[in-house]
Coordinates of C-alpha atoms and ligand atoms in Angstrom, one line a residue:
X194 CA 14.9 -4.6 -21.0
X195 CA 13.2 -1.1 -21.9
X196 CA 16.4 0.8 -20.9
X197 CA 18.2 -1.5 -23.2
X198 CA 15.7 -1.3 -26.1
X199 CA 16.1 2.9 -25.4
X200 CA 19.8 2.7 -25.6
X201 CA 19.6 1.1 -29.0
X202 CA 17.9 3.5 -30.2
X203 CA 20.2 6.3 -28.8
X204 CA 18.3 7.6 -25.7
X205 CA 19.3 8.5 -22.5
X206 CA 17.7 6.7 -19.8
X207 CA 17.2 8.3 -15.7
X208 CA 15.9 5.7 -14.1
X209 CA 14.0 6.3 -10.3
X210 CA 13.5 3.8 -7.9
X211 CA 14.0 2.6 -4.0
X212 CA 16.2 0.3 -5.2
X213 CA 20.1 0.8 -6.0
X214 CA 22.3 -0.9 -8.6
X215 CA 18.6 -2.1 -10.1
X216 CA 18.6 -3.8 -13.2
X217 CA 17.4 -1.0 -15.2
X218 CA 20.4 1.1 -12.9
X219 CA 22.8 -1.1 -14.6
X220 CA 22.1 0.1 -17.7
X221 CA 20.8 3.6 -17.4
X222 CA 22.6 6.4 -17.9
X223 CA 21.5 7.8 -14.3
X224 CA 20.2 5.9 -11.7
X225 CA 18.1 8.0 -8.6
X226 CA 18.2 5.9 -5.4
X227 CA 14.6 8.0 -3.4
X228 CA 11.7 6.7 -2.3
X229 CA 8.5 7.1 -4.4
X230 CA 7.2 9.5 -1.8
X231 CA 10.3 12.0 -1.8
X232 CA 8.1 14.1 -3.4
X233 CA 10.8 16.4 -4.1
X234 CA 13.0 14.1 -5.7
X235 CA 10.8 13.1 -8.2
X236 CA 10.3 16.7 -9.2
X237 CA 14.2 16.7 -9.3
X238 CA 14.2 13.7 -11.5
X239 CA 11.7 14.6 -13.6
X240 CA 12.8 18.6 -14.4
X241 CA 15.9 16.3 -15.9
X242 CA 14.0 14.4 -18.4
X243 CA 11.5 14.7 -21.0
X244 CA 8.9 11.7 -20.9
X245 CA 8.2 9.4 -17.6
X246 CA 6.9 6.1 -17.8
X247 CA 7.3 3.0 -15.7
X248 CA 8.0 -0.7 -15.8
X249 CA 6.2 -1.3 -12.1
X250 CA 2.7 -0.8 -11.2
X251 CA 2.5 -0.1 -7.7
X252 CA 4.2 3.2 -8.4
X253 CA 2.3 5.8 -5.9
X254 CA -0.1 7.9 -7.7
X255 CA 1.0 11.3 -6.0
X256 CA 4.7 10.1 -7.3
X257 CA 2.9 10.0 -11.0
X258 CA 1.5 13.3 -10.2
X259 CA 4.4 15.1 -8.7
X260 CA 6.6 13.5 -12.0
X261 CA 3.6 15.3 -14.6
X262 CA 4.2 18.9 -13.1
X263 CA 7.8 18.4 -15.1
X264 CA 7.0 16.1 -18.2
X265 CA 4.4 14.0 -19.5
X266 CA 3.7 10.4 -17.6
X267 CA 2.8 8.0 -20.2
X268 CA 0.8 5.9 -19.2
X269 CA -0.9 8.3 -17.4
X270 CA -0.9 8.4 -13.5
X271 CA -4.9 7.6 -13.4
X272 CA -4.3 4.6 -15.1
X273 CA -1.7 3.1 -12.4
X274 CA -4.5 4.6 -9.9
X275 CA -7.0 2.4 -11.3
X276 CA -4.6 -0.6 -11.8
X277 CA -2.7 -0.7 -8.8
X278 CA -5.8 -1.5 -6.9
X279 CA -7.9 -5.2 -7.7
X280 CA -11.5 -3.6 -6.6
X281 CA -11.0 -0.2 -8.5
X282 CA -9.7 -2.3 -11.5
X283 CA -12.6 -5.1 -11.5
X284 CA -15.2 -1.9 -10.8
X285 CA -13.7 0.1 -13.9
X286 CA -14.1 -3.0 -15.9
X287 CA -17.2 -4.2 -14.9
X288 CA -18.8 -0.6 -15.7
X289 CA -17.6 -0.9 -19.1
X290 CA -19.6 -4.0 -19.2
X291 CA -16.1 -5.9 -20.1
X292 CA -16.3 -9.7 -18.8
X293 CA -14.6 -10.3 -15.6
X294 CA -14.2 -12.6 -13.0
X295 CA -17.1 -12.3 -10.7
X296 CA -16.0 -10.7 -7.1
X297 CA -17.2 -8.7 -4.2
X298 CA -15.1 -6.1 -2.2
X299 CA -14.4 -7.2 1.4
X300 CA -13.9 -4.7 4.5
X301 CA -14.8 -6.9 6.9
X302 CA -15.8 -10.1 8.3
X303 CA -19.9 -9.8 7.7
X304 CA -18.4 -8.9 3.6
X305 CA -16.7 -12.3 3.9
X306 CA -19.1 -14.6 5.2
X307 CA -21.9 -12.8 3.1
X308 CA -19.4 -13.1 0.0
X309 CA -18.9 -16.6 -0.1
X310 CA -22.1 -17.4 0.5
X311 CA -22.8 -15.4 -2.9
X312 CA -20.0 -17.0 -4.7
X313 CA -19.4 -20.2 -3.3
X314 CA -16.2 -22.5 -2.8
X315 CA -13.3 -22.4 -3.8
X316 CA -13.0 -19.1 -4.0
X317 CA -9.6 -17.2 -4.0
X318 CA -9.5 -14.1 -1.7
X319 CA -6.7 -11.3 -2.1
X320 CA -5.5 -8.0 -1.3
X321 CA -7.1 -5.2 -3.3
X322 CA -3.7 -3.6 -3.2
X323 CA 0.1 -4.5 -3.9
X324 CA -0.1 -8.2 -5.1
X325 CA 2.1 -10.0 -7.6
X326 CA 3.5 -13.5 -8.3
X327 CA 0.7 -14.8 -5.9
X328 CA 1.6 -12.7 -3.1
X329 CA -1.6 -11.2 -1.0
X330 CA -4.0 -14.2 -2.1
X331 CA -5.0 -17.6 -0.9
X332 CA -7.4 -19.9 -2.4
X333 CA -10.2 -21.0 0.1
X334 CA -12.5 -24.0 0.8
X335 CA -14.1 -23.6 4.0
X336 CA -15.1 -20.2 6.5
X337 CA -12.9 -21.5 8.7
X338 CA -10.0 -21.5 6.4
X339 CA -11.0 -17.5 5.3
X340 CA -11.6 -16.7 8.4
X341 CA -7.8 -17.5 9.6
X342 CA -6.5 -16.0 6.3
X343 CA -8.5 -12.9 6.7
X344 CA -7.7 -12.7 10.3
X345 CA -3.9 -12.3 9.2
X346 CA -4.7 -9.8 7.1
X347 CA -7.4 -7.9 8.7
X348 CA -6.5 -4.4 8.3
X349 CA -6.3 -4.3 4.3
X350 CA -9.0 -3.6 1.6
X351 CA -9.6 -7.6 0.0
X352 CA -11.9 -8.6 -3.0
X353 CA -13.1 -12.4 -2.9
X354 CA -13.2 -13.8 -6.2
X355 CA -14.8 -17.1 -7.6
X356 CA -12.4 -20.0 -8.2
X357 CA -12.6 -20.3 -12.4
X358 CA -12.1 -23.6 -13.4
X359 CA -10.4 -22.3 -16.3
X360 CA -9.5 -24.8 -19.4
X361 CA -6.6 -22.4 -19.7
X362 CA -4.8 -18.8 -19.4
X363 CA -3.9 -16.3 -21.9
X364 CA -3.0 -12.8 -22.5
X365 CA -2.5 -9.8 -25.1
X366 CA 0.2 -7.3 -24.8
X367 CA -1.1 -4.2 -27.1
X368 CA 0.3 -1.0 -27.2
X369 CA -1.6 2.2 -28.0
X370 CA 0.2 5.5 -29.6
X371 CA -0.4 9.6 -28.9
X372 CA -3.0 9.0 -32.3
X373 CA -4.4 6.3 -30.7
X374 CA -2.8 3.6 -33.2
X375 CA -3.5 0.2 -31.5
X376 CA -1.4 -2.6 -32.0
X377 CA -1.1 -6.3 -30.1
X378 CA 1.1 -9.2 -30.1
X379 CA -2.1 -11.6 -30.9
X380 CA -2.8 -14.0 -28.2
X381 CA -0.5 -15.8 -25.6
X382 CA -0.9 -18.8 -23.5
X383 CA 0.0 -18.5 -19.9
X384 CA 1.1 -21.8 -17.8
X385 CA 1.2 -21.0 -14.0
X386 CA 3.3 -22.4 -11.5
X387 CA 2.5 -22.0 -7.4
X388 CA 0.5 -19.0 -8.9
X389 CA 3.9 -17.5 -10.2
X390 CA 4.1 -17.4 -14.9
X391 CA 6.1 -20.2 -15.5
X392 CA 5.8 -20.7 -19.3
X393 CA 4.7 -18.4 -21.9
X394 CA 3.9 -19.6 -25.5
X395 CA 3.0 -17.8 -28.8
X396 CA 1.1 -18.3 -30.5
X397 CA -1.6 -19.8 -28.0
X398 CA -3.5 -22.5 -30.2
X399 CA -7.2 -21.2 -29.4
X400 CA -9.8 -20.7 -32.0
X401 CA -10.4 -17.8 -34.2
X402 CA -13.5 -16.7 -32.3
X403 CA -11.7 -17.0 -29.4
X404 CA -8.7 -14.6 -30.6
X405 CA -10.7 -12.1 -31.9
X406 CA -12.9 -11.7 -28.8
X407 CA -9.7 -11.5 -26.7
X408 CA -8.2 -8.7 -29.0
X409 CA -11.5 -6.6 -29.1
X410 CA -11.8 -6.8 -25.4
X411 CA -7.7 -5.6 -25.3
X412 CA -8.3 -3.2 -28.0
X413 CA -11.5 -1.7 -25.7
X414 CA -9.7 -1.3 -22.1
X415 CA -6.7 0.7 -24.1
X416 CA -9.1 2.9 -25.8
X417 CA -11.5 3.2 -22.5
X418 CA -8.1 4.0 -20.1
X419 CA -6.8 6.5 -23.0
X420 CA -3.8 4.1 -22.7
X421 CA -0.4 5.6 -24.0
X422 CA 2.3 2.9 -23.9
X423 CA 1.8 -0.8 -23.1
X424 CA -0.6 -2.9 -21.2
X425 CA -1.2 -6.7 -20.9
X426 CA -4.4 -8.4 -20.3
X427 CA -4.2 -11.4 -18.2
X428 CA -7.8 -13.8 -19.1
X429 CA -9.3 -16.7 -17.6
X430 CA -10.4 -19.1 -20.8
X431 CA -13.5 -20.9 -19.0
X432 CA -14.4 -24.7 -19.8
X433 CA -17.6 -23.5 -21.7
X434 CA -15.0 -20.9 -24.1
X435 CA -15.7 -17.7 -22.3
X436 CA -12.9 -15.4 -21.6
X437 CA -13.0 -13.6 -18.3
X438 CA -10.5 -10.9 -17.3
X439 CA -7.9 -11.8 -14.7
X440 CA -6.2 -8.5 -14.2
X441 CA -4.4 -5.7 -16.4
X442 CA -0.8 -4.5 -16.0
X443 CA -0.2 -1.1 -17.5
X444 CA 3.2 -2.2 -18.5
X445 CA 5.9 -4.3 -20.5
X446 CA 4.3 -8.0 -19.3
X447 CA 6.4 -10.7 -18.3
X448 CA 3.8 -12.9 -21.1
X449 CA 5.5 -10.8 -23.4
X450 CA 9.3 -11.1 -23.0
X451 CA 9.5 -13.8 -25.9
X452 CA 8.8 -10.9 -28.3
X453 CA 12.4 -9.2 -27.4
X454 CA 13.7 -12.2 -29.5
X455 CA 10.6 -13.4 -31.8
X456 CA 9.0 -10.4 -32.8
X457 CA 9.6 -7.5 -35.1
X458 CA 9.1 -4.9 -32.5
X459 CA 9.2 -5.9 -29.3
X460 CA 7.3 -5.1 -26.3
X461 CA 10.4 -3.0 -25.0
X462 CA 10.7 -1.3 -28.2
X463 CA 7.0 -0.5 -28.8
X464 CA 6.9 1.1 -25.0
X465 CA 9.5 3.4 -25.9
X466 CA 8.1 4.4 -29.6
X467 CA 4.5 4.9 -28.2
X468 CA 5.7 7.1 -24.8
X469 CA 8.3 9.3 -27.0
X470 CA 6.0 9.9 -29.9
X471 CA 7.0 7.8 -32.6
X472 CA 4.8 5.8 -34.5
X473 CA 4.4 1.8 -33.6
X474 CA 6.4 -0.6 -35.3
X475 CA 5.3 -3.7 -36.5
X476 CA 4.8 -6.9 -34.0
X477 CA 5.0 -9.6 -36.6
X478 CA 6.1 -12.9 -35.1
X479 CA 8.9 -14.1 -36.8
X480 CA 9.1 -17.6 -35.7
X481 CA 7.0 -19.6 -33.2
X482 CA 8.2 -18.7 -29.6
X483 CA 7.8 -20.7 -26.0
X484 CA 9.5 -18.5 -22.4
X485 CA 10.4 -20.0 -19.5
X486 CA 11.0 -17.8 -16.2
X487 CA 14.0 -18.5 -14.2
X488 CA 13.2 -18.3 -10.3
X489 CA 15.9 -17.8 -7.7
X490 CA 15.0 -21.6 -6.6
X491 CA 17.2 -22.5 -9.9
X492 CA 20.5 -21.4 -7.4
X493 CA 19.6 -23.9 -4.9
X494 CA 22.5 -25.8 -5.5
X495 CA 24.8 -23.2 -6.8
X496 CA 25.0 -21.5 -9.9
X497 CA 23.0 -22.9 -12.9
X498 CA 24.6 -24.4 -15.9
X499 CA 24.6 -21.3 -18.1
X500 CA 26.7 -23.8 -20.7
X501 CA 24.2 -26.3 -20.8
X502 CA 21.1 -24.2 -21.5
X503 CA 23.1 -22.4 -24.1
X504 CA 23.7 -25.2 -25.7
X505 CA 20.3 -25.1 -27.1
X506 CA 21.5 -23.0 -30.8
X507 CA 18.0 -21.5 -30.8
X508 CA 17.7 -20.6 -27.3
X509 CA 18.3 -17.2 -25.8
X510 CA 19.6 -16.4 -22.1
X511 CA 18.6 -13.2 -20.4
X512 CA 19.5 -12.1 -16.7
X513 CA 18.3 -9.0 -15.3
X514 CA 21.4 -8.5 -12.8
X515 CA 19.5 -9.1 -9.6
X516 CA 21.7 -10.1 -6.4
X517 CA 20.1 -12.2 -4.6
X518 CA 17.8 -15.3 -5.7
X519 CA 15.5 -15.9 -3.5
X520 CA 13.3 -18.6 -4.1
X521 CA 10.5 -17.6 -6.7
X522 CA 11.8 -14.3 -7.5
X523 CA 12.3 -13.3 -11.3
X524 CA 16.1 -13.8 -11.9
X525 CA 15.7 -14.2 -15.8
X526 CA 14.3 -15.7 -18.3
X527 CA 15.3 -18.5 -21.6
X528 CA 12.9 -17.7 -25.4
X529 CA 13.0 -20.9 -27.5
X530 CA 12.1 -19.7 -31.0
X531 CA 11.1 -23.1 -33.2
X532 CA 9.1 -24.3 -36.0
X533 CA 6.0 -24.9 -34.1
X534 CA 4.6 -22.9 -30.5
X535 CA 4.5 -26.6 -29.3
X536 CA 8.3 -27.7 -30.1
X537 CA 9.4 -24.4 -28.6
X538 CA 8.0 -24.5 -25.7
X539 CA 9.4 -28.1 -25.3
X540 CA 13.0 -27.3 -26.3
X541 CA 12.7 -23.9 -23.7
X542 CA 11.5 -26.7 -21.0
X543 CA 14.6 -28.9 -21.7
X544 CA 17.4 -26.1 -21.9
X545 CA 15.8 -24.9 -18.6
X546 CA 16.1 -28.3 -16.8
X547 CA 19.2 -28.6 -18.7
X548 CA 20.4 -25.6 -15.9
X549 CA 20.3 -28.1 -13.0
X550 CA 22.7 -30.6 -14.7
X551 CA 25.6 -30.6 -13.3
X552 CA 29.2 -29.1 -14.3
Ligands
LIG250 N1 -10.1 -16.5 -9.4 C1 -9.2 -17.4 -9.8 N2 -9.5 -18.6 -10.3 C2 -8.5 -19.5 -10.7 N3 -7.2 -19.2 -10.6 C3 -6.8 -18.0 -10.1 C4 -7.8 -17.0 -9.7 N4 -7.1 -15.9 -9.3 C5 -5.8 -16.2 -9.4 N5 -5.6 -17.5 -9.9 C6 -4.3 -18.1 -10.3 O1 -3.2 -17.3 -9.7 C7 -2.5 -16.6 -10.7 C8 -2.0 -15.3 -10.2 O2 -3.1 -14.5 -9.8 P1 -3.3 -13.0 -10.2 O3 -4.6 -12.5 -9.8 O4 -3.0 -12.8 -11.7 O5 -2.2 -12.3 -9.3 P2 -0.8 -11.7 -9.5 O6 -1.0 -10.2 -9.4 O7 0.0 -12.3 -8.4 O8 -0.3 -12.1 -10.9 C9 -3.4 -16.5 -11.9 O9 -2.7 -16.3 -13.1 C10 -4.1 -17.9 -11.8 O10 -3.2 -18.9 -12.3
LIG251 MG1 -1.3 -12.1 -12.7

C-alpha cells in the first residue's frame, strides 16, 4: 500500500526483504530477495536509493545501520531498536512518565514466580522480542499454567504484564515531518479477535477528554523518539477511563488502513511525504469509516465470494497478493465508508460474511 501510494505520486520504489514476489515486490519497481543480515546487500541496495524506510518492525537494527552509511533511514534505526523489543519499549515509556500497562521483565523462573505475585492473575506473559498477531504471548491464571508456558519458551527475554480489564481498545496513527509538523488521524477503535485486529472503526465514539489525552500522549512519544514517518499507538481504555499504552509500531498500522479510502491523506501517503521531505497533507475524514481484516481462514472452503462483498456500492476490496492463506494470516482487508462509524462498521461486517456465501 506505501509502494502504491509512492507510484502515484511518481516514485520509484526498491523494495528489500527475505521474501520474493512480496506484496510490495509486486508493485515495486525492484524487488531485492537477501536476508536482513547480508550486510552487504543492504549497502548494495541502499547505494541505489535515496531515502529508506520500512513497513515491518522487526527489521534488525545493524540492517538499519548498515542501510544509513548510504541514505537516510526514516524512521530512524534507534527507533525500531527501541520498538522491536516489549521491555525496551515499556522501559522508554515508562521513563518518560507516559502511562503504560504495568509489567516486569522476566529472565527466569524466580522473575516469574516473584512477578505474578506483584501483579496478580490473569496476567498475560510474552516475548520481549518478535511478537505480532498474538504470536509469543499467552494469558495466565495459575503458576502452574506459566510455568509450562515459560518452560516452552525458556531461553527468550519475556515481560509479564497485568491482564487490563479494558472497557475497550483504541489507537492513533500520527505522522511527524523533518520540521517536526505533527499530524494524527484522531482516535480509532480497535475490536480484537483470538488476539489478532479484526475490526477497525473511525471515529471511535469516546469522550473529548478521552481524545485529547490519547492525542497528547501520541503527539509526546513522536516528539520524545524524534519520529520521522508514521507510528501507531495501540491503548488499553480501562473501566475507570484511563488510557494505558499497549504497544507502538513505528509504521503504517493495520488500525489505520481505512484511511487509504476515507481520508484526505492517507496513512500510506503521509509515510511517503514525511520520509521524502514534503510537507504533510491533511488527514481530514471524509466520511465515517469501519475495516474488517480478511484472514486466510476466509479460504477454508475455497475462494471467497469477491462478487458478493463487492456488492456492497460503498465497500472497498483490497488484497495484498499473498500466496498462501494460512489461517489467521493478513490476506486483505474490506473499508466500509457510511454515514455513521456505527452503520459502517455494520455494513463492513455484512459484506465480509457476505464472502462465505456461496457461488
Ligand atoms: N495485558 C493485556 N491485557 C488485556 N489484553 C491484552 C493484554 N495484552 C494483550 N492483550 C490482547 O491481545 C492483543 C494483542 O496483543 P499485543 O500486545 O498488541 O501484541 P501484538 O504484537 O501481537 O499485536 C491486544 O490488542 C489485546 O486485545
Ligand atoms: Mg498489538
Amino acid at each position: 500500500m506505501f509502494a502504491i501510494a509512492a507510484r502515484r505520486m511518481g516514485y520509484r520504489v526498491h523494495t528489500f526483504s527475505p521474501g520474493n514476489d512480496t506484496p510490495t515486490g509486486q508493485v515495486a519497481d525492484v524487488e531485492i530477495n537477501a536476508s536482513y543480515h547480508d550486510l552487504e546487500a543492504v549497502r548494495q541496495f541502499a547505494k541505489g536509493v535515496s531515502v529508506v524506510t520500512f513497513e515491518f518492525e522487526n527489521v534488525p537494527a545493524a540492517t538499519a545501520e548498515a542501510a544509513s552509511e548510504y541514505a537516510p533511514v526514516r524512521p530512524d534505526g534507534l527507533i525500531l531498536h527501541t520498538t522491536q523489543h516489549r521491555l525496551r519499549e515499556k522501559t522508554f515509556l515508562a521513563k518518560n512518565g507516559l502511562p503504560v500497562t504495568p509489567f516486569r521483565p522476566i529472565h527466569c523462573l524466580e522473575d516469574l514466580r516473584a512477578a505474578v505475585k506483584e501483579l496478580g492473575y490473569p496476567a498475560v506473559l510474552k516475548t520481549a522480542g518478535f511478537g505480532y498477531d498474538g504470536k509469543g504471548q499467552v494469558k495466565i491464571s495459575s503458576v502452574e499454567q506459566a510455568e509450562s508456558a515459560f518452560g516452552s519458551v525458556p531461553l527468550q527475554e519475556m515481560v509479564l504484564e497485568a491482564f487490563v480489564d479494558f472497557q475497550s481498545e483504541v489507537s492513533v496513527v500520527a505522522a511527524r515531518d523533518l520540521n517536526g509538523v505533527f499530524a494524527h488521524w484522531g482516535v480509532i477503535e480497535n475490536r480484537h479477535c483470538n488476539h489478532i485486529l479484526d475490526i477497525s472503526i473511525a471515529p471511535a465514539d469516546v469522550s473529548s477528554k478521552v481524545y485529547d489525552q490519547a492525542i497528547k500522549i501520541t503527539r509526546t512519544v513522536l516528539e520524545k523518539l524524534n519520529v520521522v514517518g508514521l507510528l501507531c499507538v495501540e491503548f488499553f481504555l480501562t473501566q475507570g477511563g484511563d488510557l494505558l499504552i499497549n504497544e507502538l509500531a513505528p509504521r503504517p498500522h493495520n488500525s489505520g488502513h481505512f484511511t487509504f479510502d476515507a481520508c484526505v491523506t492517507s496513512q500510506f501517503e503521509q509515510q511517503l511525504r514525511a520520509v521524502c521531505g514534503l510537507p504533510l497533507g491533511s488527514t481530514q475524514l471524509l466520511r465515517p469509516a469501519a475495516m474488517a481484516n480478511l484472514l486466510g481462514d476466509l479460504w477454508q472452503n475455497g475462494e471467497p465470494n469477491w462478487s458478493a462483498a463487492c456488492a456492497y456500492p460503498e465497500v472497498k476490496l483490497h488484497l495484498y497478493g499473498k500466496p498462501i492463506p494460512n489461517p489467521g494470516r493478513k490476506m486483505g482487508h474490506l473499508t466500509a465508508l457510511a454515514h455513521s462509524a456505527q452503520s459502517a462498521s455494520e455494513i463492513v461486517r455484512a459484506a465480509r460474511a457476505a464472502l462465505l456465501v456461496e457461488q
